[in-house]
PDB file of C-alpha atoms and ligand atoms in Angstrom:
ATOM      1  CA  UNK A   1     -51.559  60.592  74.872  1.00 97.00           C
ATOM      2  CA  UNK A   2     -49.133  61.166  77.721  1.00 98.00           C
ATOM      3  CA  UNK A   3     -45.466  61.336  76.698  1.00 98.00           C
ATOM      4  CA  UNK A   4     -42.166  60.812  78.546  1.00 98.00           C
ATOM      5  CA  UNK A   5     -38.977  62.201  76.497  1.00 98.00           C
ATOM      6  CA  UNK A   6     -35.657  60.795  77.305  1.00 98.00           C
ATOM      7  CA  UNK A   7     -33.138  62.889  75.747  1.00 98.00           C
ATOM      8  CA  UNK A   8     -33.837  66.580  75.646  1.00 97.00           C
ATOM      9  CA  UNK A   9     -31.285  67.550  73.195  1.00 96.00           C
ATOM     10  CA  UNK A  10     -32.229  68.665  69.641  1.00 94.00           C
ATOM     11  CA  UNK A  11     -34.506  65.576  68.448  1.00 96.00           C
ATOM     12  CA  UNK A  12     -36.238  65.264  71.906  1.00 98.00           C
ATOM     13  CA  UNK A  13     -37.385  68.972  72.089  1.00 97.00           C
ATOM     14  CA  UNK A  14     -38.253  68.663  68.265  1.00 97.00           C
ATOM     15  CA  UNK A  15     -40.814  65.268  69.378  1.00 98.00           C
ATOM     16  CA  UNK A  16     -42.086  67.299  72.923  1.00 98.00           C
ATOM     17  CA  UNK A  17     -42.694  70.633  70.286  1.00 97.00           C
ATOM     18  CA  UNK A  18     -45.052  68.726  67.966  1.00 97.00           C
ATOM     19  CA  UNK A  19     -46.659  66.573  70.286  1.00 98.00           C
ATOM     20  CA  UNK A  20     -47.969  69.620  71.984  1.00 98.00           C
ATOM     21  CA  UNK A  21     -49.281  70.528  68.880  1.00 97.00           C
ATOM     22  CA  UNK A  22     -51.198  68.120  68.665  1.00 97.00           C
ATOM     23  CA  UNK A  23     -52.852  68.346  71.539  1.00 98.00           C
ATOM     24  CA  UNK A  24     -50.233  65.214  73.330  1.00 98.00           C
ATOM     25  CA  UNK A  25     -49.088  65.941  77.000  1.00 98.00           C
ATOM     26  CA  UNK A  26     -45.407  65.425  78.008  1.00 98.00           C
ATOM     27  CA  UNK A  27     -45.822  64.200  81.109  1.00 98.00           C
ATOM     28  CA  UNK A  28     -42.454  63.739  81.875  1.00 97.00           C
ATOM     29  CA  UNK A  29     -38.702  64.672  80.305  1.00 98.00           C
ATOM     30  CA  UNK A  30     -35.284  63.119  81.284  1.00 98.00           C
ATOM     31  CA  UNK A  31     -32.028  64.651  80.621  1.00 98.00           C
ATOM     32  CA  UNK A  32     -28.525  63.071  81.318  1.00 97.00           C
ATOM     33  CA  UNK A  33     -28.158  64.888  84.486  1.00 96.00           C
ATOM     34  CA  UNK A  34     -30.962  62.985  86.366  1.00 93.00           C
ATOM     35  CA  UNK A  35     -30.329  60.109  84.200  1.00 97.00           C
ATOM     36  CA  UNK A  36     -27.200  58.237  84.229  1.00 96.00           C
ATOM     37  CA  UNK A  37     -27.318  54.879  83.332  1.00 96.00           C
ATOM     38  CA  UNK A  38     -31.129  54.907  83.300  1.00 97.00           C
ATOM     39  CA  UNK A  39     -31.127  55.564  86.954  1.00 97.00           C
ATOM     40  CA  UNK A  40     -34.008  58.156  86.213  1.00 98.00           C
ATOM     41  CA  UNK A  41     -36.902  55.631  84.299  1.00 98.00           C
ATOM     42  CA  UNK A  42     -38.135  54.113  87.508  1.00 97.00           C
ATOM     43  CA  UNK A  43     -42.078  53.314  87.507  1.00 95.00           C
ATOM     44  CA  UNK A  44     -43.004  56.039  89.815  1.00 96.00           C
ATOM     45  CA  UNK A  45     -41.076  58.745  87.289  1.00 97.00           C
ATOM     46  CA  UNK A  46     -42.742  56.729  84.393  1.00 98.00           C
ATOM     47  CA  UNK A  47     -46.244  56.585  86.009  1.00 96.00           C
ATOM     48  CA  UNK A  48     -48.918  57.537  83.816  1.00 96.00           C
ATOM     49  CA  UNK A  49     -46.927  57.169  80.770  1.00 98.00           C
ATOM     50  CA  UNK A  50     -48.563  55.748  78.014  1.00 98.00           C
ATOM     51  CA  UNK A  51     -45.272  55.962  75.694  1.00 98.00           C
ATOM     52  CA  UNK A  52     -41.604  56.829  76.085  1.00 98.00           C
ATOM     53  CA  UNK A  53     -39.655  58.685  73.031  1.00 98.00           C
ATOM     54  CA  UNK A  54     -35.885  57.971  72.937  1.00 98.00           C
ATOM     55  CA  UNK A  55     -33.443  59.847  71.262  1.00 98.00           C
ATOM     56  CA  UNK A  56     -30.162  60.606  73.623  1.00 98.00           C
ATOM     57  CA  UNK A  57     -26.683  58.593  72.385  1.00 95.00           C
ATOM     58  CA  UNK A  58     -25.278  55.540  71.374  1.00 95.00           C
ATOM     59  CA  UNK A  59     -23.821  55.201  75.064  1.00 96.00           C
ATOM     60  CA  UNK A  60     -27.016  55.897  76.271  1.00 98.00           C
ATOM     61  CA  UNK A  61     -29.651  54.245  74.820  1.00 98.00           C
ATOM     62  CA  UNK A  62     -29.571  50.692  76.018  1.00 98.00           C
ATOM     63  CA  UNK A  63     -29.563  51.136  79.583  1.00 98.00           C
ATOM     64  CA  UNK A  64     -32.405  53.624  78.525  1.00 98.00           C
ATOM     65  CA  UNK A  65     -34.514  51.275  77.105  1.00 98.00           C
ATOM     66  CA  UNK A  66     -33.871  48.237  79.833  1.00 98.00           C
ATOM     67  CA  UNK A  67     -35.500  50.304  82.166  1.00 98.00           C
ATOM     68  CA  UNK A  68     -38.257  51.301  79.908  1.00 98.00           C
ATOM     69  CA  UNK A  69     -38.499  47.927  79.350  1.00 97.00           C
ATOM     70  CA  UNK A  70     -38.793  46.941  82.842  1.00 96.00           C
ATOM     71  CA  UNK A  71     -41.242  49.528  82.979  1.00 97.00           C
ATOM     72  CA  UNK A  72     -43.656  48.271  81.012  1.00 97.00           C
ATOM     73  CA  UNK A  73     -43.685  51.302  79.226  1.00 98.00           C
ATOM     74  CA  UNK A  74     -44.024  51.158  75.103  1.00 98.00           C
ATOM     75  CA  UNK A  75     -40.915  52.967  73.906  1.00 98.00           C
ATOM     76  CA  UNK A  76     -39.418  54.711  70.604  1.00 98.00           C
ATOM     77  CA  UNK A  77     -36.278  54.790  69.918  1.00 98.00           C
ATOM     78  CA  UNK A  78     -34.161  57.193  66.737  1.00 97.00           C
ATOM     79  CA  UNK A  79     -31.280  56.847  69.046  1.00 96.00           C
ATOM     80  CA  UNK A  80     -28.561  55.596  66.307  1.00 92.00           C
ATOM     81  CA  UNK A  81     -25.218  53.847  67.011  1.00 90.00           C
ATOM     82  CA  UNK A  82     -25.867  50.702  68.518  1.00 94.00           C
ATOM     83  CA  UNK A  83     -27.237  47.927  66.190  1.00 91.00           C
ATOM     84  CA  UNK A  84     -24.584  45.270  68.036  1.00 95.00           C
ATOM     85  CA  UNK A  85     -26.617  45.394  70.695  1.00 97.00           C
ATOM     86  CA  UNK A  86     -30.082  45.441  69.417  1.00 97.00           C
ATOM     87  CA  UNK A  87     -30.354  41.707  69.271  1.00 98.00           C
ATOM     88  CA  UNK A  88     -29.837  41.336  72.705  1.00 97.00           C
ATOM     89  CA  UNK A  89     -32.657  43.793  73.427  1.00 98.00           C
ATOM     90  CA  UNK A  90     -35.126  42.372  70.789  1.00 98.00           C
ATOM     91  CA  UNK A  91     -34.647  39.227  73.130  1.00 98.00           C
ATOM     92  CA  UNK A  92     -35.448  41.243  76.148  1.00 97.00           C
ATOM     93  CA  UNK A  93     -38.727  42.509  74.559  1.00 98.00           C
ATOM     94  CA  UNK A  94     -39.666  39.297  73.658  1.00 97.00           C
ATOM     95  CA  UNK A  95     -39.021  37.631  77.115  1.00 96.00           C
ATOM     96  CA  UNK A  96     -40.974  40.656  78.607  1.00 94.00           C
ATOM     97  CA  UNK A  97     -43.583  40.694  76.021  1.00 96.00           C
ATOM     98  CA  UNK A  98     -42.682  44.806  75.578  1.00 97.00           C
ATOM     99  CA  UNK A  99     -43.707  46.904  72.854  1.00 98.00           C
ATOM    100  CA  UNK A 100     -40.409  48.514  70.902  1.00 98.00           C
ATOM    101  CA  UNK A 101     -40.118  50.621  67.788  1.00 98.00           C
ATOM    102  CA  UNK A 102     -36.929  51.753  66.648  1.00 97.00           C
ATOM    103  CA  UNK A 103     -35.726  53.143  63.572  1.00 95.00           C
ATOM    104  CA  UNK A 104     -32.255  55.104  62.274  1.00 90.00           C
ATOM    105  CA  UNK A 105     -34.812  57.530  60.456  1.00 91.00           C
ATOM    106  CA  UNK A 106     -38.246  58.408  61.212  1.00 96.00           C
ATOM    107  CA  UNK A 107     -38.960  60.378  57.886  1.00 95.00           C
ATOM    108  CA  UNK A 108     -41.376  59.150  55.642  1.00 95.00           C
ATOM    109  CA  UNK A 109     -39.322  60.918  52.417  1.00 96.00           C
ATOM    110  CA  UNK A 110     -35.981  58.717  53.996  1.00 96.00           C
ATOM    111  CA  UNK A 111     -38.204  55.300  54.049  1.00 95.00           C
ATOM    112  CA  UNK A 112     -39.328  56.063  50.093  1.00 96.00           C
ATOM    113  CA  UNK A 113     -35.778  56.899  49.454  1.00 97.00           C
ATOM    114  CA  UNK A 114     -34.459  53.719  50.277  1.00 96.00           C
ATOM    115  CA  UNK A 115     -37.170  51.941  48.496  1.00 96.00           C
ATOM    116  CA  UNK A 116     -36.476  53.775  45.479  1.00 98.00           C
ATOM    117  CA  UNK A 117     -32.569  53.484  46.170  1.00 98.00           C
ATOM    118  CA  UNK A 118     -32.786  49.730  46.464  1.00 97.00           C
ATOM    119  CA  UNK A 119     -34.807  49.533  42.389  1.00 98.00           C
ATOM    120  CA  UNK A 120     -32.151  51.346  41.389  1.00 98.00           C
ATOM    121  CA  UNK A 121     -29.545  48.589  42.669  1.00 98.00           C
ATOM    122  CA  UNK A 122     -31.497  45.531  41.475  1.00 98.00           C
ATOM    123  CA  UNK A 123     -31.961  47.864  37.727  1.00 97.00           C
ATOM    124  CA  UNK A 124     -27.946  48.555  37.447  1.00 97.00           C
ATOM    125  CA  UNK A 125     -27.179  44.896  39.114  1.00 96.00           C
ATOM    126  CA  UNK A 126     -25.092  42.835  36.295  1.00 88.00           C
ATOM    127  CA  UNK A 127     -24.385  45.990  34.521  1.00 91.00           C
ATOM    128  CA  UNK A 128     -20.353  46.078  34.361  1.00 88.00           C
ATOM    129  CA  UNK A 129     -18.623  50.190  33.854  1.00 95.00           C
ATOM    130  CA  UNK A 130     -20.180  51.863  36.812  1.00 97.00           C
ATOM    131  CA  UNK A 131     -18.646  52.602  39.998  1.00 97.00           C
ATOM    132  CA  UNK A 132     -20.884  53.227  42.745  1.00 98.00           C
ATOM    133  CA  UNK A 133     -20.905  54.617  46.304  1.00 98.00           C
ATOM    134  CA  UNK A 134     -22.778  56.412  49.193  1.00 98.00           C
ATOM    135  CA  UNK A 135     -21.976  59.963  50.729  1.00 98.00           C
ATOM    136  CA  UNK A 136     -24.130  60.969  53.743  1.00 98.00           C
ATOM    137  CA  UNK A 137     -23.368  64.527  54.768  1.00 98.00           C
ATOM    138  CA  UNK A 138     -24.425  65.510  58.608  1.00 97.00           C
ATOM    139  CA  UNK A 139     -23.592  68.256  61.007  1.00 96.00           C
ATOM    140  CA  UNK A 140     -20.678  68.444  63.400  1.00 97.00           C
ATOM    141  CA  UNK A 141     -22.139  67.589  66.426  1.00 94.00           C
ATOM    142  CA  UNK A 142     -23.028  64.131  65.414  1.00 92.00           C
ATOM    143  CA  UNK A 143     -21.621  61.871  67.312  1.00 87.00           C
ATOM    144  CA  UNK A 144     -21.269  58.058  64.839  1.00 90.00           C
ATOM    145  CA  UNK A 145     -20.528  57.766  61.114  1.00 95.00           C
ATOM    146  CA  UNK A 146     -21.452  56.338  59.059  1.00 96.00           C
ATOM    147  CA  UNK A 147     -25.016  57.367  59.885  1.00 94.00           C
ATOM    148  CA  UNK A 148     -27.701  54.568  60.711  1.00 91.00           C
ATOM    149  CA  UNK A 149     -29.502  55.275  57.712  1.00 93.00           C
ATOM    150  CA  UNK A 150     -26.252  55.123  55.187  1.00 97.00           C
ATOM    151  CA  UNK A 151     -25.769  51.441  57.282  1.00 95.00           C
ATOM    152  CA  UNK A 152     -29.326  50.507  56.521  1.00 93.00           C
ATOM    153  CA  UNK A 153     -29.125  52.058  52.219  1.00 97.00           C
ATOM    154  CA  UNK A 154     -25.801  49.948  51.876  1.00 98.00           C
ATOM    155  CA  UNK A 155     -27.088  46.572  53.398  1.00 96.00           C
ATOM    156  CA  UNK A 156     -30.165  46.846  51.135  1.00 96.00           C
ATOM    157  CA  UNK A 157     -28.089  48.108  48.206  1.00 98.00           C
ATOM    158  CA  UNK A 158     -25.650  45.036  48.491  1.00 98.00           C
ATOM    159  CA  UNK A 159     -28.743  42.735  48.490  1.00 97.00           C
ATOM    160  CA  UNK A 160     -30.274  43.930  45.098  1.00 98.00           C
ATOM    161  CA  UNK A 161     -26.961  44.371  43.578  1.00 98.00           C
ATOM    162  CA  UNK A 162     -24.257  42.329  44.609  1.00 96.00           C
ATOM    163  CA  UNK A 163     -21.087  43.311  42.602  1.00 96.00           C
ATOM    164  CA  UNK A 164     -20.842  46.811  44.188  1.00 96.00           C
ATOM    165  CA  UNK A 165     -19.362  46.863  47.842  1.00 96.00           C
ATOM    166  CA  UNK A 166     -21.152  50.644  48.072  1.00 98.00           C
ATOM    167  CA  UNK A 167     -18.198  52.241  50.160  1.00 98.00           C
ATOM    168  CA  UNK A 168     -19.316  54.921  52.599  1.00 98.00           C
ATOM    169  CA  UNK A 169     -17.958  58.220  52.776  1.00 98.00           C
ATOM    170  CA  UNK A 170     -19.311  60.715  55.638  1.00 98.00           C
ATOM    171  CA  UNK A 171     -18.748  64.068  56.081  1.00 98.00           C
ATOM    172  CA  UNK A 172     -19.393  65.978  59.389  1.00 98.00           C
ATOM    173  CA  UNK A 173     -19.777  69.937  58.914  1.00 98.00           C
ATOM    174  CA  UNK A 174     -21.688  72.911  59.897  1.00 98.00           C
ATOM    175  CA  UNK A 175     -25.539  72.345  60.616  1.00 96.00           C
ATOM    176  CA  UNK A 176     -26.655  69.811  57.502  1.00 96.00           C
ATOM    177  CA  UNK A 177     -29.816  68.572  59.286  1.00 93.00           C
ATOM    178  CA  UNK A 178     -28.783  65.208  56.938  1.00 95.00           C
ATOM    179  CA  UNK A 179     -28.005  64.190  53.377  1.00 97.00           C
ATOM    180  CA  UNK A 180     -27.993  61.025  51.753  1.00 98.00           C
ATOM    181  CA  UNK A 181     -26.802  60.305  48.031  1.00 98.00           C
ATOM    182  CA  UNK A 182     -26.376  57.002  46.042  1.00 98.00           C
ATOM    183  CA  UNK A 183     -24.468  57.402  43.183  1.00 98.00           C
ATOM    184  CA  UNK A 184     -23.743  54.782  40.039  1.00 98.00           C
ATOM    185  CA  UNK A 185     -20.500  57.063  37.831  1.00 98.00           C
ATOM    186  CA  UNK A 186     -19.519  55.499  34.578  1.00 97.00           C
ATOM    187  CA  UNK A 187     -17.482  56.743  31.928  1.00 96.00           C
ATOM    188  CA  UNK A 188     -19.878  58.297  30.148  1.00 97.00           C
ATOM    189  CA  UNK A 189     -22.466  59.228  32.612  1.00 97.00           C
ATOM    190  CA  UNK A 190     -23.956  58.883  36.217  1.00 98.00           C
ATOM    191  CA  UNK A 191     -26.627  58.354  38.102  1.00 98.00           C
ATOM    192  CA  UNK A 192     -27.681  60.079  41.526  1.00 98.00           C
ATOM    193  CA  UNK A 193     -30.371  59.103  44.113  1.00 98.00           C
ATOM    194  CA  UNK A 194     -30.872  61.744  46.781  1.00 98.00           C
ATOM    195  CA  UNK A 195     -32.571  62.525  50.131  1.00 98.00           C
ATOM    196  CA  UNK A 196     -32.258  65.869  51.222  1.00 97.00           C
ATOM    197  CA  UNK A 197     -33.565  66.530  54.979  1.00 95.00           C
ATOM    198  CA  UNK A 198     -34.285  70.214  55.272  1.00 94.00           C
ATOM    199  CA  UNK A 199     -34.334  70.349  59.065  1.00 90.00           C
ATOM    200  CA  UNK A 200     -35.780  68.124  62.019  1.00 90.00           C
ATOM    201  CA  UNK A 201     -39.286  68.528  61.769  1.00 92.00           C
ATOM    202  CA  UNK A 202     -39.633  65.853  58.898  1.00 94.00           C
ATOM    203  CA  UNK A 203     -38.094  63.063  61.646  1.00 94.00           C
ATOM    204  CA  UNK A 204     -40.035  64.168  64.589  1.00 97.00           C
ATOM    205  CA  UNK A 205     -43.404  63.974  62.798  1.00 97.00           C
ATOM    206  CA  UNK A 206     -42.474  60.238  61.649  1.00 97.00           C
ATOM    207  CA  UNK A 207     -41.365  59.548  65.174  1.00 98.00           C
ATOM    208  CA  UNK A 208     -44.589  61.159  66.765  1.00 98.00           C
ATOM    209  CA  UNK A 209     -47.111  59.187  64.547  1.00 98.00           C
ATOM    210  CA  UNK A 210     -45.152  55.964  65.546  1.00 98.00           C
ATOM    211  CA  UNK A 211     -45.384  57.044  69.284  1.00 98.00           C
ATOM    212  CA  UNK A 212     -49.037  57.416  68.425  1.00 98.00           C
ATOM    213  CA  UNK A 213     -49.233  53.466  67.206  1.00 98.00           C
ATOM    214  CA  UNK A 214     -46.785  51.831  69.246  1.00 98.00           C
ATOM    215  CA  UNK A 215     -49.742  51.134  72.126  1.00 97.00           C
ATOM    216  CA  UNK A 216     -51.305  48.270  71.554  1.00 96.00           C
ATOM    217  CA  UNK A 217     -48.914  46.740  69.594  1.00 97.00           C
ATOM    218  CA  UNK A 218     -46.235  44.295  71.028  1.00 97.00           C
ATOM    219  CA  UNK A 219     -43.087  43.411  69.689  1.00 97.00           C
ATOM    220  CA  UNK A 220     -40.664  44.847  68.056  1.00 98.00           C
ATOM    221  CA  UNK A 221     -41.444  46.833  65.309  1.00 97.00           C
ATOM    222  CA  UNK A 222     -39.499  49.201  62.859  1.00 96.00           C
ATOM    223  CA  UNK A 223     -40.745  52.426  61.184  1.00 96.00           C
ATOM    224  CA  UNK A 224     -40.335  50.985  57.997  1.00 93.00           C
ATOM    225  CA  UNK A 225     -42.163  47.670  59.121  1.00 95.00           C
ATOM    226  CA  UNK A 226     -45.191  50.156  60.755  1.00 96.00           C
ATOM    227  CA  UNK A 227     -44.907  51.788  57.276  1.00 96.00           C
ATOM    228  CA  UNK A 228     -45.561  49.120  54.623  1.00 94.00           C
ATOM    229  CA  UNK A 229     -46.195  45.684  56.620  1.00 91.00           C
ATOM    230  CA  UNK A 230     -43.531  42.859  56.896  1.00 78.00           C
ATOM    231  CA  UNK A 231     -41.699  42.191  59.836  1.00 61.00           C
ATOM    232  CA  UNK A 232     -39.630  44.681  62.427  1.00 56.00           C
TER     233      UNK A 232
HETATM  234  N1  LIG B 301     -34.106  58.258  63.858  1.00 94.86           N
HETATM  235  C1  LIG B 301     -34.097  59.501  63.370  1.00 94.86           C
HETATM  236  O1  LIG B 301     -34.940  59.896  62.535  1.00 94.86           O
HETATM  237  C2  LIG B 301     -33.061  60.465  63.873  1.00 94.86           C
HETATM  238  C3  LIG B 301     -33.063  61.804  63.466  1.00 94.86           C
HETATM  239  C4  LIG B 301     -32.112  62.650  64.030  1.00 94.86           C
HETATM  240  C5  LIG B 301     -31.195  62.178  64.948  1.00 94.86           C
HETATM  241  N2  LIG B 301     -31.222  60.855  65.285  1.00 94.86           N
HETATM  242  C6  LIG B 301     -30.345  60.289  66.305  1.00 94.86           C
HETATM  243  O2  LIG B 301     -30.957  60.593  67.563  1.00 94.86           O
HETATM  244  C7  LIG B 301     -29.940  60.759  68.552  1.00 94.86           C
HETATM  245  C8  LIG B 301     -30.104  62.133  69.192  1.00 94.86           C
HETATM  246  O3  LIG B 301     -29.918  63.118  68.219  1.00 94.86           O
HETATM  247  P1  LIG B 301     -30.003  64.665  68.626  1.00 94.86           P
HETATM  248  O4  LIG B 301     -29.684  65.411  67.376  1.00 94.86           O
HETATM  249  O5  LIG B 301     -31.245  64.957  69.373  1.00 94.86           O
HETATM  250  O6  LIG B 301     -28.744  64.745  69.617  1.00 94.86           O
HETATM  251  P2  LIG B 301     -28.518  65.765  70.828  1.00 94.86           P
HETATM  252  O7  LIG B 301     -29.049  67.121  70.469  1.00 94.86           O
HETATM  253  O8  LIG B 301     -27.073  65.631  71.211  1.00 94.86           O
HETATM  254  O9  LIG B 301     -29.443  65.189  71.980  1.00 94.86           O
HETATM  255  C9  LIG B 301     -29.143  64.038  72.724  1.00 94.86           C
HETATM  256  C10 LIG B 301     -29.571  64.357  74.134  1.00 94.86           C
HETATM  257  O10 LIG B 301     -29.522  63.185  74.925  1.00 94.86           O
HETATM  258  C11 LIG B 301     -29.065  63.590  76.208  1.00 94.86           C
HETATM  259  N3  LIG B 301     -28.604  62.435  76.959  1.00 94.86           N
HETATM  260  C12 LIG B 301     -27.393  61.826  76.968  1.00 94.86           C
HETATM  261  N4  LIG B 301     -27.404  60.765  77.825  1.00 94.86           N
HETATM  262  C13 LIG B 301     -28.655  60.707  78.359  1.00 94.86           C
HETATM  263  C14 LIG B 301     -29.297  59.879  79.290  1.00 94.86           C
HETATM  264  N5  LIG B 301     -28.638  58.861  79.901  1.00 94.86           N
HETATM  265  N6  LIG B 301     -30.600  60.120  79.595  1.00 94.86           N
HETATM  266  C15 LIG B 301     -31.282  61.151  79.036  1.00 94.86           C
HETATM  267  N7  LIG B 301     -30.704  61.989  78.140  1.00 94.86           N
HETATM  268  C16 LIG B 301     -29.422  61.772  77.814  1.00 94.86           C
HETATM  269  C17 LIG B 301     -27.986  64.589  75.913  1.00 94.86           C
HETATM  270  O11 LIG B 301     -27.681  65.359  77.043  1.00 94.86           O
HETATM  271  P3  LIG B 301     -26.203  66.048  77.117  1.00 94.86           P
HETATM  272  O12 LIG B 301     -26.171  67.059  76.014  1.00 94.86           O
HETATM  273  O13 LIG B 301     -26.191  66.609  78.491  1.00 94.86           O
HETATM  274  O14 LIG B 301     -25.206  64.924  76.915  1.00 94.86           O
HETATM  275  C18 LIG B 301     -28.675  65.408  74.809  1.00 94.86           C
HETATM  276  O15 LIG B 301     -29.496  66.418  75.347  1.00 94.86           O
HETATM  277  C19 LIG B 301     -28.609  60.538  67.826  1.00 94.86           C
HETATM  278  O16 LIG B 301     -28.226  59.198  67.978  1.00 94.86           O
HETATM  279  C20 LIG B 301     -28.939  60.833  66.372  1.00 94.86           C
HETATM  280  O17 LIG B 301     -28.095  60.152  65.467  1.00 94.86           O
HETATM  281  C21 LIG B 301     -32.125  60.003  64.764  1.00 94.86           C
END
């Protein structure tokens, strides 16, 4: 498979690393610097791509993946940061009949978490005496908090349970590759739900085996619908 990479930072040379690996060409990269506003994903740059892999900045992304749309080129996206816009571009993809994937976390251990995060919501829903809230812990570069995936664990948290607002609390510091914790405290015990990411590898390879199925598939998809069925 021939891969373009928009966004060479940390997640995009992670993706590029592995797809080498496994025997994946990167046909073409694109940094900010020959890239502002998208000006860079024109069809020539984008020939021979058969998929584009996204992850750059919430400022970035959108004009990013207009012009992969316009492209015609089937495009992943971890880029986090900019759901307000994301129904405007499911709209594009549909008008263009595109092929999108985007997800706030491309590891499989993240996608189980949630699952297993939202049982635990629907098991403690109606049960009065427990506080409960979210801490996701990230490094300092990141650039929006509350992460995308502490968004996504307290929408699905407040739809199995209800009574619990699930109040955010994020902490930027050092190099945490990303942790996400769930927590019910009563007064005489508590009850913690964790995903620990121990570095970048575990998103990349999620990310890579969506590139891998994105062609051939139209639509907007998420990693979680590519995962387990239902709709992006
Ligand atoms: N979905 C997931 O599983 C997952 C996992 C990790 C991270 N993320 C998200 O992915 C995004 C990137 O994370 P990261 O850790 O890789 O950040 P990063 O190391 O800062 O990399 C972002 C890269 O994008 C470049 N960039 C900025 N504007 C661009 C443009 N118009 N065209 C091309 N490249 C551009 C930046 O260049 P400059 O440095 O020159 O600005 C930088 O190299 C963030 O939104 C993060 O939250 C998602």
């Amino acid at each position: 498979m021939r891969l373009a990479v928009v966004g060479y930072g940390r997640m995009g040379r992670a993706v590029a690393e592995l797809a080498v690996a496994r025997g994946h060409v990167i046909q073409a990269t694109f940094g900010r610097a020959d890239n502002v506003n998208g000006a860079g994903l024109t069809s020539s740059a984008l020939a021979d791509v058969d998929v584009a892999v996204e992850f750059t900045r919430p400022e970035a992304v959108v004009a990013n993946l207009e012009r992969l749309l316009d492209a015609g080129i089937p495009t992943l996206t971890g880029t986090t940061g900019w759901t307000a816009e994301l129904p405007r571009i499911v709209r594009l993809v549909e008008s263009q009949r595109g092929a999108l994937l985007h997800a706030a976390n491309f590891s499989i251990g993240v996608q189980l978490f949630l699952r297993a995060a939202r049982d635990l919501a629907s098991r403690f829903a109606g049960r009065p005496g427990f506080d409960a809230f979210i801490l996701e812990q990230h490094h300092a570069a990141k650039v929006d908090a509350p992460s995308g995936t502490a968004l996504a664990l307290r929408e699905l948290l407040r739809d199995a349970d209800r009574a619990h607002h699930f109040p955010i609390t994020s902490v930027r510091a050092g190099s945490i590759p990303g942790t996400h914790t769930v927590t019910y405290d009563g007064p005489d015990d508590a009850v913690t739900l964790s995903h620990v990411a121990r570095g970048r590898r575990g998103f990349a390879a999620g990310a890579l085996d969506a590139a891998e199925w994105l062609p051939g598939h139209p639509g907007v998809h998420t990693f979680e619908s590519m995962l387990f069925g239902g709709t992006g």
